[in-house]
mmCIF file of N, CA and C in Angstrom:
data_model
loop_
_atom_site.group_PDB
_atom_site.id
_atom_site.type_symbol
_atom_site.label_atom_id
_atom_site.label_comp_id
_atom_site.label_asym_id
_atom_site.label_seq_id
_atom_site.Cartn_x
_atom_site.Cartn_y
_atom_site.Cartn_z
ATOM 1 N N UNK A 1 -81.062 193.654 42.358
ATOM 2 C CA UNK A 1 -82.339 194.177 41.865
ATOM 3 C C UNK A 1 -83.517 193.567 42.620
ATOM 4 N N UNK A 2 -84.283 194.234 42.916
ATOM 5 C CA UNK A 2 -85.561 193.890 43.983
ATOM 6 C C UNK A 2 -86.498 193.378 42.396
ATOM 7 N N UNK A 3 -87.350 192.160 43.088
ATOM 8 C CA UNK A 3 -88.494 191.182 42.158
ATOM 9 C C UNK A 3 -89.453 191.669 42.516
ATOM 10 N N UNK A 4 -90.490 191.551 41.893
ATOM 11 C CA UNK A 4 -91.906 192.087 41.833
ATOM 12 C C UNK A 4 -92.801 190.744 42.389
ATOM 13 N N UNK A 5 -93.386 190.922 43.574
ATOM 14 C CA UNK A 5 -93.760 190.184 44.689
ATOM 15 C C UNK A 5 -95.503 190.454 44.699
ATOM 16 N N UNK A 6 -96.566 189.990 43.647
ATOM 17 C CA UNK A 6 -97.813 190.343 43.297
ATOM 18 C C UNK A 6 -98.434 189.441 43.955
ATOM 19 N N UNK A 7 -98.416 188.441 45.096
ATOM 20 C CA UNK A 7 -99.154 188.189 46.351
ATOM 21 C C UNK A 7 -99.065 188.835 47.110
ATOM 22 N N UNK A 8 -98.608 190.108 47.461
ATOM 23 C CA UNK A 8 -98.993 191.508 48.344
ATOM 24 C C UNK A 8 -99.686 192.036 48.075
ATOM 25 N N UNK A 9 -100.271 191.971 46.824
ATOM 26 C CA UNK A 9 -101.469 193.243 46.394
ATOM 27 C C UNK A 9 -102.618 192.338 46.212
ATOM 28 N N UNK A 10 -103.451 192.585 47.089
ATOM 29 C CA UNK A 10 -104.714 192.363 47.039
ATOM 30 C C UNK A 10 -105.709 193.071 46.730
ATOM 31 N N UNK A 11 -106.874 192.541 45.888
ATOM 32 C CA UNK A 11 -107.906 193.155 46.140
ATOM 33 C C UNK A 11 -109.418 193.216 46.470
ATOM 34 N N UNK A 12 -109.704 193.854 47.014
ATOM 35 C CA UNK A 12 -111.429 193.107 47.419
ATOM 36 C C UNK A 12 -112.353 192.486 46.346
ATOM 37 N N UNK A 13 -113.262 192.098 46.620
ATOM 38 C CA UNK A 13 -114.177 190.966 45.546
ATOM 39 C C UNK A 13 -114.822 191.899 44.424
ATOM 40 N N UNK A 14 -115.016 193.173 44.932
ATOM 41 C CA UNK A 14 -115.580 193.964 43.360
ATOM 42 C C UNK A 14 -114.274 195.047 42.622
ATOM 43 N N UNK A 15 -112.753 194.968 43.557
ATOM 44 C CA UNK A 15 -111.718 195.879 42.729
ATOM 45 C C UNK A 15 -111.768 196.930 43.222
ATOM 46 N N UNK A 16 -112.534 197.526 44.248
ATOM 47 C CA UNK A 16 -112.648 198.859 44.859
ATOM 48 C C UNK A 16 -112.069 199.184 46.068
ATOM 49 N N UNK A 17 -110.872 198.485 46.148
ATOM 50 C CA UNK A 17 -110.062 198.440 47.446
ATOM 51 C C UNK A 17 -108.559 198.009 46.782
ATOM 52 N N UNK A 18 -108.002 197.989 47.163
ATOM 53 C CA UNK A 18 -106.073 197.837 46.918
ATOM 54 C C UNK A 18 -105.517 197.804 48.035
ATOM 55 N N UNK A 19 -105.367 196.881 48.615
ATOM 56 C CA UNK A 19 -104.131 196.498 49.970
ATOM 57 C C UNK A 19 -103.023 196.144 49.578
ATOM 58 N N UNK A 20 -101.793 196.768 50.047
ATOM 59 C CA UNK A 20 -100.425 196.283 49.816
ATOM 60 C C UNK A 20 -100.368 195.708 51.309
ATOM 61 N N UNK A 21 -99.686 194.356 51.421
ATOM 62 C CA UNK A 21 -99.647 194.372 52.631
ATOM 63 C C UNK A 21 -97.532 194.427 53.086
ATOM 64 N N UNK A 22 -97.242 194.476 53.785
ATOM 65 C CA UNK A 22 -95.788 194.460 54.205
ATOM 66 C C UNK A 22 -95.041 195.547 53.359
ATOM 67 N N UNK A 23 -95.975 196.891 53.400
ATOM 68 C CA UNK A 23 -95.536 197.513 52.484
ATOM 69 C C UNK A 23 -93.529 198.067 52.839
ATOM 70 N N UNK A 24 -92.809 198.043 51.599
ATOM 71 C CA UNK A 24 -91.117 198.550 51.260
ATOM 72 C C UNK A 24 -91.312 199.489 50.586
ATOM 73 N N UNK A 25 -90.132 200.679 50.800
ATOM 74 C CA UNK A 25 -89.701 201.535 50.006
ATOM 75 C C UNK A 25 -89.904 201.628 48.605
ATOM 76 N N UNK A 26 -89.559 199.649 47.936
ATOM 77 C CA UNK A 26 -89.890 199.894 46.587
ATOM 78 C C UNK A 26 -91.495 199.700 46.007
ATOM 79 N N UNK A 27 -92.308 199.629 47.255
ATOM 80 C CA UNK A 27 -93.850 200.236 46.508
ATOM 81 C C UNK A 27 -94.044 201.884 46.552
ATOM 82 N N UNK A 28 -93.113 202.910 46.493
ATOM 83 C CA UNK A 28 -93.049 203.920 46.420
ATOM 84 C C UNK A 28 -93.438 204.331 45.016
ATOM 85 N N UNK A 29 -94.232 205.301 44.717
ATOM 86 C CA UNK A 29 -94.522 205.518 42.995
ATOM 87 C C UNK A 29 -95.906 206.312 42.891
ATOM 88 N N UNK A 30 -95.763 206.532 41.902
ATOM 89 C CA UNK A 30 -97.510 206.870 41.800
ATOM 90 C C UNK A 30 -98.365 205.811 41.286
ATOM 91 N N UNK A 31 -99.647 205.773 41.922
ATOM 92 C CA UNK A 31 -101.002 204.975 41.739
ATOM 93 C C UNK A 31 -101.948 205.965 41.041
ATOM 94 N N UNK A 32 -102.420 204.851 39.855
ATOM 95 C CA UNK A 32 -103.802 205.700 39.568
ATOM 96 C C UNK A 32 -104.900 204.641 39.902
ATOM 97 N N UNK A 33 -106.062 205.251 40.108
ATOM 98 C CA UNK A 33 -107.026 204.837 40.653
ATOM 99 C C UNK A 33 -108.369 205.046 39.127
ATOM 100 N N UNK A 34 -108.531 204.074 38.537
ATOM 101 C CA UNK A 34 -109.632 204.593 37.382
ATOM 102 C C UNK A 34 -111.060 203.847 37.690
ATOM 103 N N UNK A 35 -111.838 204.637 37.604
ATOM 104 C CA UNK A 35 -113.302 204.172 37.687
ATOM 105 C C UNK A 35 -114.440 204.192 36.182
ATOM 106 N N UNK A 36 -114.807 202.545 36.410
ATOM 107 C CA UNK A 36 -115.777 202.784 34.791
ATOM 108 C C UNK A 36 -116.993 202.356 35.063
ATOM 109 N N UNK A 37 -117.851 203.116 34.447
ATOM 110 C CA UNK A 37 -119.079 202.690 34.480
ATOM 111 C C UNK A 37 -119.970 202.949 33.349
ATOM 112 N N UNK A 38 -121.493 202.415 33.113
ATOM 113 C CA UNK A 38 -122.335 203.239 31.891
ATOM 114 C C UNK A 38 -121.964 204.463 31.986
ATOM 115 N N UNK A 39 -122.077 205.065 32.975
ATOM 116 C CA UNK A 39 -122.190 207.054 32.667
ATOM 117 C C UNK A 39 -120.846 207.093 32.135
ATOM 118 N N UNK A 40 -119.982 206.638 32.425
ATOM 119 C CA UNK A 40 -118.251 207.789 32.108
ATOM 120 C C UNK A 40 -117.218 206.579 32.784
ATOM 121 N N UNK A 41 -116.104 207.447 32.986
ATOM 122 C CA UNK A 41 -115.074 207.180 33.700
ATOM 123 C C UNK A 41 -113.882 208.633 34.295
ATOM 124 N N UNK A 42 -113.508 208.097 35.337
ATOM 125 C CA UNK A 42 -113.160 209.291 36.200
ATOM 126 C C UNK A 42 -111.863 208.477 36.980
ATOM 127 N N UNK A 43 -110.979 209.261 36.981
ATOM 128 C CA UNK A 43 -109.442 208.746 37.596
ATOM 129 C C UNK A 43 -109.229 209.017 38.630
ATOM 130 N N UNK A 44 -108.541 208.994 39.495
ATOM 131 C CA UNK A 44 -107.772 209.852 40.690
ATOM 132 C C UNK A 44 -105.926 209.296 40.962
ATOM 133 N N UNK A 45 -105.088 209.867 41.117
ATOM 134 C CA UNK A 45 -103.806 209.752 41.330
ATOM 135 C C UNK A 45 -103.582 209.976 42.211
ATOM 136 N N UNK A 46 -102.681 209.490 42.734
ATOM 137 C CA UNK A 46 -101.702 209.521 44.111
ATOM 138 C C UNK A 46 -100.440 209.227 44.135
ATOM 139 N N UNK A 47 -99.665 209.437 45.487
ATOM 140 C CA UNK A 47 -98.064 209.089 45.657
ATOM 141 C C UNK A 47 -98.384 208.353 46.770
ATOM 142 N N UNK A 48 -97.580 207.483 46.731
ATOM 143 C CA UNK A 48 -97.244 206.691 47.958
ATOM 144 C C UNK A 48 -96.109 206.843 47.987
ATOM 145 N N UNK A 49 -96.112 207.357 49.466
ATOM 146 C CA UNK A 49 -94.517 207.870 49.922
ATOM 147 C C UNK A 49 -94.425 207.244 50.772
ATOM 148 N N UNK A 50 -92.904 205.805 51.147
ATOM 149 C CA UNK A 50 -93.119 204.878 51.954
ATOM 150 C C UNK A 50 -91.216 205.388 52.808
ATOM 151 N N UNK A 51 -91.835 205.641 54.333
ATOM 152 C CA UNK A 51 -90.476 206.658 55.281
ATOM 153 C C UNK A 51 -90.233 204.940 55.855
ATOM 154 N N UNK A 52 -88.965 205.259 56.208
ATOM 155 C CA UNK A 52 -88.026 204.027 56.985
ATOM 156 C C UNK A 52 -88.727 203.566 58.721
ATOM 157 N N UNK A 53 -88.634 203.032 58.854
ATOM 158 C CA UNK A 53 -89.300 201.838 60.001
ATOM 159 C C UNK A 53 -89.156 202.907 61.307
ATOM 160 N N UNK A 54 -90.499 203.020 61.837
ATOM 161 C CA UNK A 54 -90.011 203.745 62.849
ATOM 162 C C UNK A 54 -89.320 203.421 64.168
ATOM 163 N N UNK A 55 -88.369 203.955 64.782
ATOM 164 C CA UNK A 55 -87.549 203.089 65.706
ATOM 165 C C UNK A 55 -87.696 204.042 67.164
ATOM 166 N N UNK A 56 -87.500 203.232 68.366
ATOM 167 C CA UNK A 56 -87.694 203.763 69.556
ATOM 168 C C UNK A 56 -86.757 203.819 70.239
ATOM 169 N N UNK A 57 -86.312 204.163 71.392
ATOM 170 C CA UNK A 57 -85.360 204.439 71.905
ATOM 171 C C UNK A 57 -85.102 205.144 73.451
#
């Protein structure tokens, strides 16, 4: 079973950025992205789709 490794995910000083760094297969999933403020709040979703190492030849 793969461990959950949360010194890869960084984030910038106000939260409005998300770096995975050395990204694997098992950060594959969906992300939501939520934003709050006085006026409201507003989401956005995504997939991160992570393909095998590219190789040369």
């Amino acid at each position: 079973p793969s461990t959950f490794d949360d010194s890869r995910y960084k984030y910038n000083s106000d939260k409005s950025e998300l770096t995975i760094s050395a990204v694997t297969r098992s950060d594959f999933g969906e992300y939501i992205c939520i934003a709050t403020n006085k006026i409201g709040e507003n989401s956005a979703t995504f997939i991160l789709d992570v393909s095998g190492k590219t190789r040369l030849s």
